Amino acid sequence: MRSPRRASKRSWSPARRGGTSRRRARSWRARFDEVSQVRGRLGAFERNVLQTNVRSLQSSFENLSASVSSIRDSDFAVETSELTRSQILSQSAQSTLAQANFLPQSAIV
């Protein structure tokens, strides 16, 4: 079995790894700055566009709920008045029939 090669200090020097430490640090800073800019743009997009759309949709939902409630209330009022009308007509018809049935009997006596 082979023993693992020990790395010498020379094999790990920045010059052998493709550049100096300063160049890598600048590259990392540039990437960090780019990520920061993208995060800033996303935050602005969320604040300006998404939150505005959320508020608009919430307002539309509330308006729709209020409209549905109003329609249901007016439907209930119409049905209640129709029920009352039907009950009045039914009671007056029963009263008329009762009077009509009573009159012939009183005429006979």
mmCIF file of N, CA and C in Angstrom:
data_model
loop_
_atom_site.group_PDB
_atom_site.id
_atom_site.type_symbol
_atom_site.label_atom_id
_atom_site.label_comp_id
_atom_site.label_asym_id
_atom_site.label_seq_id
_atom_site.Cartn_x
_atom_site.Cartn_y
_atom_site.Cartn_z
ATOM 1 N N MET A 1 0.839 -1.169 0.000
ATOM 2 C CA MET A 1 0.000 0.000 0.000
ATOM 3 C C MET A 1 0.889 1.239 0.000
ATOM 4 N N ARG A 2 0.492 2.174 -0.790
ATOM 5 C CA ARG A 2 1.271 3.411 -0.865
ATOM 6 C C ARG A 2 0.894 4.342 0.266
ATOM 7 N N SER A 3 1.830 5.044 0.761
ATOM 8 C CA SER A 3 1.532 6.045 1.780
ATOM 9 C C SER A 3 1.185 7.344 1.077
ATOM 10 N N PRO A 4 0.250 8.101 1.640
ATOM 11 C CA PRO A 4 -0.130 9.356 0.977
ATOM 12 C C PRO A 4 1.042 10.318 0.930
ATOM 13 N N ARG A 5 1.121 11.026 -0.185
ATOM 14 C CA ARG A 5 2.192 12.010 -0.327
ATOM 15 C C ARG A 5 1.924 13.186 0.556
ATOM 16 N N ARG A 6 2.909 13.611 1.185
ATOM 17 C CA ARG A 6 2.779 14.803 2.015
ATOM 18 C C ARG A 6 2.975 16.021 1.127
ATOM 19 N N ALA A 7 2.111 16.962 1.309
ATOM 20 C CA ALA A 7 2.211 18.178 0.504
ATOM 21 C C ALA A 7 3.260 19.086 1.109
ATOM 22 N N SER A 8 4.096 19.564 0.279
ATOM 23 C CA SER A 8 5.095 20.514 0.764
ATOM 24 C C SER A 8 4.491 21.902 0.770
ATOM 25 N N LYS A 9 5.128 22.791 1.455
ATOM 26 C CA LYS A 9 4.644 24.171 1.509
ATOM 27 C C LYS A 9 4.634 24.790 0.126
ATOM 28 N N ARG A 10 5.544 24.386 -0.705
ATOM 29 C CA ARG A 10 5.624 24.949 -2.047
ATOM 30 C C ARG A 10 4.401 24.580 -2.894
ATOM 31 N N SER A 11 3.903 23.345 -2.759
ATOM 32 C CA SER A 11 2.791 22.922 -3.608
ATOM 33 C C SER A 11 1.501 23.664 -3.284
ATOM 34 N N TRP A 12 1.414 24.261 -2.121
ATOM 35 C CA TRP A 12 0.212 24.990 -1.724
ATOM 36 C C TRP A 12 0.395 26.506 -1.788
ATOM 37 N N SER A 13 1.422 26.964 -2.369
ATOM 38 C CA SER A 13 1.645 28.411 -2.419
ATOM 39 C C SER A 13 0.620 29.058 -3.343
ATOM 40 N N PRO A 14 0.238 30.313 -3.050
ATOM 41 C CA PRO A 14 -0.751 31.001 -3.885
ATOM 42 C C PRO A 14 -0.330 31.110 -5.339
ATOM 43 N N ALA A 15 0.946 31.238 -5.590
ATOM 44 C CA ALA A 15 1.410 31.372 -6.967
ATOM 45 C C ALA A 15 1.130 30.102 -7.755
ATOM 46 N N ARG A 16 1.265 28.967 -7.125
ATOM 47 C CA ARG A 16 1.002 27.702 -7.806
ATOM 48 C C ARG A 16 -0.499 27.425 -7.921
ATOM 49 N N ARG A 17 -1.307 28.031 -7.132
ATOM 50 C CA ARG A 17 -2.749 27.780 -7.132
ATOM 51 C C ARG A 17 -3.492 28.685 -8.116
ATOM 52 N N GLY A 18 -2.809 29.453 -8.906
ATOM 53 C CA GLY A 18 -3.462 30.208 -9.965
ATOM 54 C C GLY A 18 -3.639 31.679 -9.654
ATOM 55 N N GLY A 19 -2.916 32.242 -8.770
ATOM 56 C CA GLY A 19 -3.028 33.671 -8.536
ATOM 57 C C GLY A 19 -2.626 34.042 -7.131
ATOM 58 N N THR A 20 -2.580 35.301 -6.897
ATOM 59 C CA THR A 20 -2.191 35.773 -5.575
ATOM 60 C C THR A 20 -3.399 35.863 -4.670
ATOM 61 N N SER A 21 -3.143 35.969 -3.403
ATOM 62 C CA SER A 21 -4.227 36.101 -2.424
ATOM 63 C C SER A 21 -4.992 37.395 -2.636
ATOM 64 N N ARG A 22 -4.290 38.438 -3.030
ATOM 65 C CA ARG A 22 -4.959 39.727 -3.258
ATOM 66 C C ARG A 22 -5.954 39.629 -4.414
ATOM 67 N N ARG A 23 -5.539 38.941 -5.463
ATOM 68 C CA ARG A 23 -6.425 38.795 -6.613
ATOM 69 C C ARG A 23 -7.675 38.003 -6.215
ATOM 70 N N ARG A 24 -7.479 36.953 -5.441
ATOM 71 C CA ARG A 24 -8.630 36.175 -4.980
ATOM 72 C C ARG A 24 -9.525 37.004 -4.071
ATOM 73 N N ALA A 25 -8.927 37.792 -3.203
ATOM 74 C CA ALA A 25 -9.715 38.632 -2.297
ATOM 75 C C ALA A 25 -10.542 39.631 -3.094
ATOM 76 N N ARG A 26 -9.935 40.227 -4.133
ATOM 77 C CA ARG A 26 -10.688 41.163 -4.976
ATOM 78 C C ARG A 26 -11.836 40.445 -5.684
ATOM 79 N N SER A 27 -11.572 39.233 -6.134
ATOM 80 C CA SER A 27 -12.608 38.456 -6.808
ATOM 81 C C SER A 27 -13.762 38.157 -5.856
ATOM 82 N N TRP A 28 -13.436 37.774 -4.627
ATOM 83 C CA TRP A 28 -14.486 37.501 -3.642
ATOM 84 C C TRP A 28 -15.261 38.758 -3.296
ATOM 85 N N ARG A 29 -14.557 39.880 -3.175
ATOM 86 C CA ARG A 29 -15.250 41.147 -2.890
ATOM 87 C C ARG A 29 -16.195 41.512 -4.030
ATOM 88 N N ALA A 30 -15.733 41.312 -5.253
ATOM 89 C CA ALA A 30 -16.583 41.624 -6.413
ATOM 90 C C ALA A 30 -17.824 40.738 -6.408
ATOM 91 N N ARG A 31 -17.643 39.461 -6.102
ATOM 92 C CA ARG A 31 -18.798 38.559 -6.034
ATOM 93 C C ARG A 31 -19.734 38.955 -4.902
ATOM 94 N N PHE A 32 -19.164 39.313 -3.772
ATOM 95 C CA PHE A 32 -19.975 39.746 -2.636
ATOM 96 C C PHE A 32 -20.763 41.003 -2.989
ATOM 97 N N ASP A 33 -20.098 41.956 -3.644
ATOM 98 C CA ASP A 33 -20.790 43.183 -4.063
ATOM 99 C C ASP A 33 -21.912 42.876 -5.051
ATOM 100 N N GLU A 34 -21.655 41.942 -5.961
ATOM 101 C CA GLU A 34 -22.685 41.570 -6.936
ATOM 102 C C GLU A 34 -23.889 40.937 -6.239
ATOM 103 N N VAL A 35 -23.621 40.055 -5.284
ATOM 104 C CA VAL A 35 -24.711 39.433 -4.524
ATOM 105 C C VAL A 35 -25.481 40.495 -3.752
ATOM 106 N N SER A 36 -24.775 41.447 -3.164
ATOM 107 C CA SER A 36 -25.441 42.526 -2.418
ATOM 108 C C SER A 36 -26.337 43.355 -3.330
ATOM 109 N N GLN A 37 -25.860 43.641 -4.532
ATOM 110 C CA GLN A 37 -26.673 44.411 -5.481
ATOM 111 C C GLN A 37 -27.924 43.643 -5.887
ATOM 112 N N VAL A 38 -27.770 42.358 -6.141
ATOM 113 C CA VAL A 38 -28.926 41.542 -6.528
ATOM 114 C C VAL A 38 -29.921 41.476 -5.381
ATOM 115 N N ARG A 39 -29.420 41.299 -4.161
ATOM 116 C CA ARG A 39 -30.318 41.269 -3.000
ATOM 117 C C ARG A 39 -31.042 42.604 -2.846
ATOM 118 N N GLY A 40 -30.342 43.698 -3.092
ATOM 119 C CA GLY A 40 -30.976 45.010 -3.022
ATOM 120 C C GLY A 40 -32.072 45.175 -4.056
ATOM 121 N N ARG A 41 -31.795 44.704 -5.286
ATOM 122 C CA ARG A 41 -32.817 44.791 -6.332
ATOM 123 C C ARG A 41 -34.026 43.930 -5.995
ATOM 124 N N LEU A 42 -33.771 42.737 -5.466
ATOM 125 C CA LEU A 42 -34.887 41.865 -5.089
ATOM 126 C C LEU A 42 -35.705 42.477 -3.957
ATOM 127 N N GLY A 43 -35.029 43.082 -2.994
ATOM 128 C CA GLY A 43 -35.743 43.729 -1.895
ATOM 129 C C GLY A 43 -36.601 44.880 -2.389
ATOM 130 N N ALA A 44 -36.055 45.674 -3.306
ATOM 131 C CA ALA A 44 -36.828 46.783 -3.865
ATOM 132 C C ALA A 44 -38.013 46.264 -4.667
ATOM 133 N N PHE A 45 -37.796 45.190 -5.419
ATOM 134 C CA PHE A 45 -38.894 44.594 -6.193
ATOM 135 C C PHE A 45 -39.994 44.114 -5.264
ATOM 136 N N GLU A 46 -39.587 43.440 -4.185
ATOM 137 C CA GLU A 46 -40.585 42.945 -3.230
ATOM 138 C C GLU A 46 -41.358 44.105 -2.619
ATOM 139 N N ARG A 47 -40.639 45.132 -2.227
ATOM 140 C CA ARG A 47 -41.293 46.258 -1.561
ATOM 141 C C ARG A 47 -42.208 47.018 -2.509
ATOM 142 N N ASN A 48 -41.734 47.280 -3.702
ATOM 143 C CA ASN A 48 -42.493 48.126 -4.625
ATOM 144 C C ASN A 48 -43.581 47.371 -5.373
ATOM 145 N N VAL A 49 -43.302 46.195 -5.836
ATOM 146 C CA VAL A 49 -44.240 45.493 -6.708
ATOM 147 C C VAL A 49 -45.086 44.486 -5.942
ATOM 148 N N LEU A 50 -44.427 43.580 -5.259
ATOM 149 C CA LEU A 50 -45.168 42.494 -4.617
ATOM 150 C C LEU A 50 -46.078 42.995 -3.505
ATOM 151 N N GLN A 51 -45.576 43.875 -2.648
ATOM 152 C CA GLN A 51 -46.416 44.371 -1.557
ATOM 153 C C GLN A 51 -47.589 45.185 -2.085
ATOM 154 N N THR A 52 -47.368 45.941 -3.143
ATOM 155 C CA THR A 52 -48.464 46.699 -3.752
ATOM 156 C C THR A 52 -49.524 45.751 -4.305
ATOM 157 N N ASN A 53 -49.077 44.685 -4.969
ATOM 158 C CA ASN A 53 -50.033 43.704 -5.504
ATOM 159 C C ASN A 53 -50.788 42.995 -4.389
ATOM 160 N N VAL A 54 -50.106 42.681 -3.301
ATOM 161 C CA VAL A 54 -50.769 42.019 -2.169
ATOM 162 C C VAL A 54 -51.843 42.932 -1.594
ATOM 163 N N ARG A 55 -51.510 44.204 -1.390
ATOM 164 C CA ARG A 55 -52.501 45.149 -0.855
ATOM 165 C C ARG A 55 -53.691 45.290 -1.799
ATOM 166 N N SER A 56 -53.424 45.353 -3.089
ATOM 167 C CA SER A 56 -54.502 45.477 -4.074
ATOM 168 C C SER A 56 -55.407 44.249 -4.051
ATOM 169 N N LEU A 57 -54.818 43.068 -3.982
ATOM 170 C CA LEU A 57 -55.616 41.840 -3.937
ATOM 171 C C LEU A 57 -56.422 41.746 -2.649
ATOM 172 N N GLN A 58 -55.838 42.173 -1.531
ATOM 173 C CA GLN A 58 -56.582 42.162 -0.269
ATOM 174 C C GLN A 58 -57.782 43.097 -0.347
ATOM 175 N N SER A 59 -57.581 44.267 -0.925
ATOM 176 C CA SER A 59 -58.669 45.227 -1.073
ATOM 177 C C SER A 59 -59.762 44.671 -1.988
ATOM 178 N N SER A 60 -59.359 44.049 -3.088
ATOM 179 C CA SER A 60 -60.340 43.450 -4.003
ATOM 180 C C SER A 60 -61.127 42.346 -3.318
ATOM 181 N N PHE A 61 -60.446 41.531 -2.514
ATOM 182 C CA PHE A 61 -61.120 40.448 -1.797
ATOM 183 C C PHE A 61 -62.134 41.007 -0.802
ATOM 184 N N GLU A 62 -61.748 42.062 -0.082
ATOM 185 C CA GLU A 62 -62.680 42.678 0.871
ATOM 186 C C GLU A 62 -63.894 43.257 0.153
ATOM 187 N N ASN A 63 -63.671 43.922 -0.972
ATOM 188 C CA ASN A 63 -64.782 44.487 -1.747
ATOM 189 C C ASN A 63 -65.703 43.387 -2.273
ATOM 190 N N LEU A 64 -65.119 42.300 -2.748
ATOM 191 C CA LEU A 64 -65.919 41.182 -3.242
ATOM 192 C C LEU A 64 -66.731 40.559 -2.111
ATOM 193 N N SER A 65 -66.118 40.396 -0.951
ATOM 194 C CA SER A 65 -66.839 39.834 0.202
ATOM 195 C C SER A 65 -67.999 40.733 0.609
ATOM 196 N N ALA A 66 -67.771 42.045 0.600
ATOM 197 C CA ALA A 66 -68.842 42.984 0.947
ATOM 198 C C ALA A 66 -69.976 42.915 -0.077
ATOM 199 N N SER A 67 -69.633 42.790 -1.352
ATOM 200 C CA SER A 67 -70.662 42.689 -2.394
ATOM 201 C C SER A 67 -71.483 41.420 -2.242
ATOM 202 N N VAL A 68 -70.813 40.305 -1.989
ATOM 203 C CA VAL A 68 -71.528 39.034 -1.802
ATOM 204 C C VAL A 68 -72.457 39.130 -0.601
ATOM 205 N N SER A 69 -71.982 39.739 0.471
ATOM 206 C CA SER A 69 -72.809 39.902 1.670
ATOM 207 C C SER A 69 -74.033 40.765 1.378
ATOM 208 N N SER A 70 -73.832 41.844 0.643
ATOM 209 C CA SER A 70 -74.944 42.730 0.289
ATOM 210 C C SER A 70 -75.974 42.006 -0.580
ATOM 211 N N ILE A 71 -75.498 41.222 -1.533
ATOM 212 C CA ILE A 71 -76.415 40.464 -2.399
ATOM 213 C C ILE A 71 -77.202 39.452 -1.584
ATOM 214 N N ARG A 72 -76.516 38.757 -0.684
ATOM 215 C CA ARG A 72 -77.221 37.780 0.154
ATOM 216 C C ARG A 72 -78.261 38.457 1.042
ATOM 217 N N ASP A 73 -77.914 39.628 1.585
ATOM 218 C CA ASP A 73 -78.876 40.360 2.418
ATOM 219 C C ASP A 73 -80.107 40.756 1.613
ATOM 220 N N SER A 74 -79.898 41.271 0.396
ATOM 221 C CA SER A 74 -81.053 41.685 -0.408
ATOM 222 C C SER A 74 -81.851 40.474 -0.875
ATOM 223 N N ASP A 75 -81.192 39.361 -1.187
ATOM 224 C CA ASP A 75 -81.922 38.135 -1.531
ATOM 225 C C ASP A 75 -82.769 37.674 -0.353
ATOM 226 N N PHE A 76 -82.214 37.744 0.839
ATOM 227 C CA PHE A 76 -82.953 37.340 2.033
ATOM 228 C C PHE A 76 -84.162 38.248 2.246
ATOM 229 N N ALA A 77 -83.968 39.555 2.024
ATOM 230 C CA ALA A 77 -85.074 40.506 2.191
ATOM 231 C C ALA A 77 -86.183 40.225 1.179
ATOM 232 N N VAL A 78 -85.818 39.947 -0.060
ATOM 233 C CA VAL A 78 -86.818 39.643 -1.092
ATOM 234 C C VAL A 78 -87.573 38.373 -0.725
ATOM 235 N N GLU A 79 -86.864 37.343 -0.329
ATOM 236 C CA GLU A 79 -87.513 36.080 0.034
ATOM 237 C C GLU A 79 -88.406 36.247 1.260
ATOM 238 N N THR A 80 -87.970 37.045 2.224
ATOM 239 C CA THR A 80 -88.791 37.284 3.413
ATOM 240 C C THR A 80 -90.080 38.010 3.049
ATOM 241 N N SER A 81 -89.979 39.013 2.182
ATOM 242 C CA SER A 81 -91.195 39.741 1.779
ATOM 243 C C SER A 81 -92.123 38.838 0.962
ATOM 244 N N GLU A 82 -91.577 37.969 0.123
ATOM 245 C CA GLU A 82 -92.405 37.019 -0.628
ATOM 246 C C GLU A 82 -93.101 36.042 0.317
ATOM 247 N N LEU A 83 -92.397 35.576 1.339
ATOM 248 C CA LEU A 83 -92.998 34.671 2.319
ATOM 249 C C LEU A 83 -94.130 35.371 3.062
ATOM 250 N N THR A 84 -93.896 36.609 3.475
ATOM 251 C CA THR A 84 -94.931 37.374 4.175
ATOM 252 C C THR A 84 -96.153 37.563 3.284
ATOM 253 N N ARG A 85 -95.930 37.901 2.026
ATOM 254 C CA ARG A 85 -97.030 38.079 1.068
ATOM 255 C C ARG A 85 -97.823 36.787 0.922
ATOM 256 N N SER A 86 -97.119 35.675 0.773
ATOM 257 C CA SER A 86 -97.800 34.379 0.623
ATOM 258 C C SER A 86 -98.598 34.024 1.866
ATOM 259 N N GLN A 87 -98.049 34.307 3.031
ATOM 260 C CA GLN A 87 -98.765 34.016 4.274
ATOM 261 C C GLN A 87 -100.026 34.873 4.397
ATOM 262 N N ILE A 88 -99.930 36.143 4.016
ATOM 263 C CA ILE A 88 -101.103 37.030 4.067
ATOM 264 C C ILE A 88 -102.183 36.534 3.109
ATOM 265 N N LEU A 89 -101.802 36.169 1.881
ATOM 266 C CA LEU A 89 -102.774 35.658 0.904
ATOM 267 C C LEU A 89 -103.408 34.359 1.390
ATOM 268 N N SER A 90 -102.614 33.494 1.978
ATOM 269 C CA SER A 90 -103.141 32.225 2.484
ATOM 270 C C SER A 90 -104.126 32.456 3.624
ATOM 271 N N GLN A 91 -103.770 33.346 4.540
ATOM 272 C CA GLN A 91 -104.665 33.636 5.669
ATOM 273 C C GLN A 91 -105.954 34.302 5.199
ATOM 274 N N SER A 92 -105.867 35.202 4.224
ATOM 275 C CA SER A 92 -107.092 35.853 3.730
ATOM 276 C C SER A 92 -107.965 34.849 2.978
ATOM 277 N N ALA A 93 -107.354 33.914 2.263
ATOM 278 C CA ALA A 93 -108.132 32.879 1.570
ATOM 279 C C ALA A 93 -108.829 31.979 2.581
ATOM 280 N N GLN A 94 -108.143 31.618 3.654
ATOM 281 C CA GLN A 94 -108.761 30.792 4.691
ATOM 282 C C GLN A 94 -109.908 31.533 5.367
ATOM 283 N N SER A 95 -109.704 32.811 5.605
ATOM 284 C CA SER A 95 -110.756 33.622 6.229
ATOM 285 C C SER A 95 -111.976 33.727 5.313
ATOM 286 N N THR A 96 -111.746 33.931 4.024
ATOM 287 C CA THR A 96 -112.844 34.027 3.056
ATOM 288 C C THR A 96 -113.607 32.715 2.979
ATOM 289 N N LEU A 97 -112.877 31.586 2.950
ATOM 290 C CA LEU A 97 -113.537 30.278 2.922
ATOM 291 C C LEU A 97 -114.345 30.035 4.198
ATOM 292 N N ALA A 98 -113.803 30.417 5.318
ATOM 293 C CA ALA A 98 -114.530 30.230 6.581
ATOM 294 C C ALA A 98 -115.814 31.048 6.581
ATOM 295 N N GLN A 99 -115.747 32.286 6.087
ATOM 296 C CA GLN A 99 -116.951 33.128 6.027
ATOM 297 C C GLN A 99 -117.956 32.569 5.022
ATOM 298 N N ALA A 100 -117.472 32.060 3.891
ATOM 299 C CA ALA A 100 -118.372 31.498 2.875
ATOM 300 C C ALA A 100 -119.050 30.244 3.402
ATOM 301 N N ASN A 101 -118.358 29.452 4.147
ATOM 302 C CA ASN A 101 -118.959 28.251 4.736
ATOM 303 C C ASN A 101 -119.949 28.609 5.842
ATOM 304 N N PHE A 102 -119.759 29.668 6.526
ATOM 305 C CA PHE A 102 -120.637 30.074 7.620
ATOM 306 C C PHE A 102 -121.934 30.702 7.102
ATOM 307 N N LEU A 103 -121.870 31.467 6.018
ATOM 308 C CA LEU A 103 -123.046 32.172 5.493
ATOM 309 C C LEU A 103 -124.169 31.232 5.053
ATOM 310 N N PRO A 104 -123.933 30.172 4.301
ATOM 311 C CA PRO A 104 -125.059 29.305 3.926
ATOM 312 C C PRO A 104 -125.723 28.668 5.135
ATOM 313 N N GLN A 105 -124.971 28.349 6.153
ATOM 314 C CA GLN A 105 -125.566 27.747 7.341
ATOM 315 C C GLN A 105 -126.446 28.752 8.077
ATOM 316 N N SER A 106 -126.061 29.990 8.115
ATOM 317 C CA SER A 106 -126.871 30.996 8.801
ATOM 318 C C SER A 106 -128.138 31.320 8.004
ATOM 319 N N ALA A 107 -128.064 31.153 6.684
ATOM 320 C CA ALA A 107 -129.247 31.402 5.860
ATOM 321 C C ALA A 107 -130.286 30.308 6.064
ATOM 322 N N ILE A 108 -129.871 29.107 6.350
ATOM 323 C CA ILE A 108 -130.788 27.989 6.556
ATOM 324 C C ILE A 108 -131.494 28.130 7.898
ATOM 325 N N VAL A 109 -130.871 28.562 8.889
ATOM 326 C CA VAL A 109 -131.469 28.618 10.224
ATOM 327 C C VAL A 109 -132.472 29.697 10.336
#
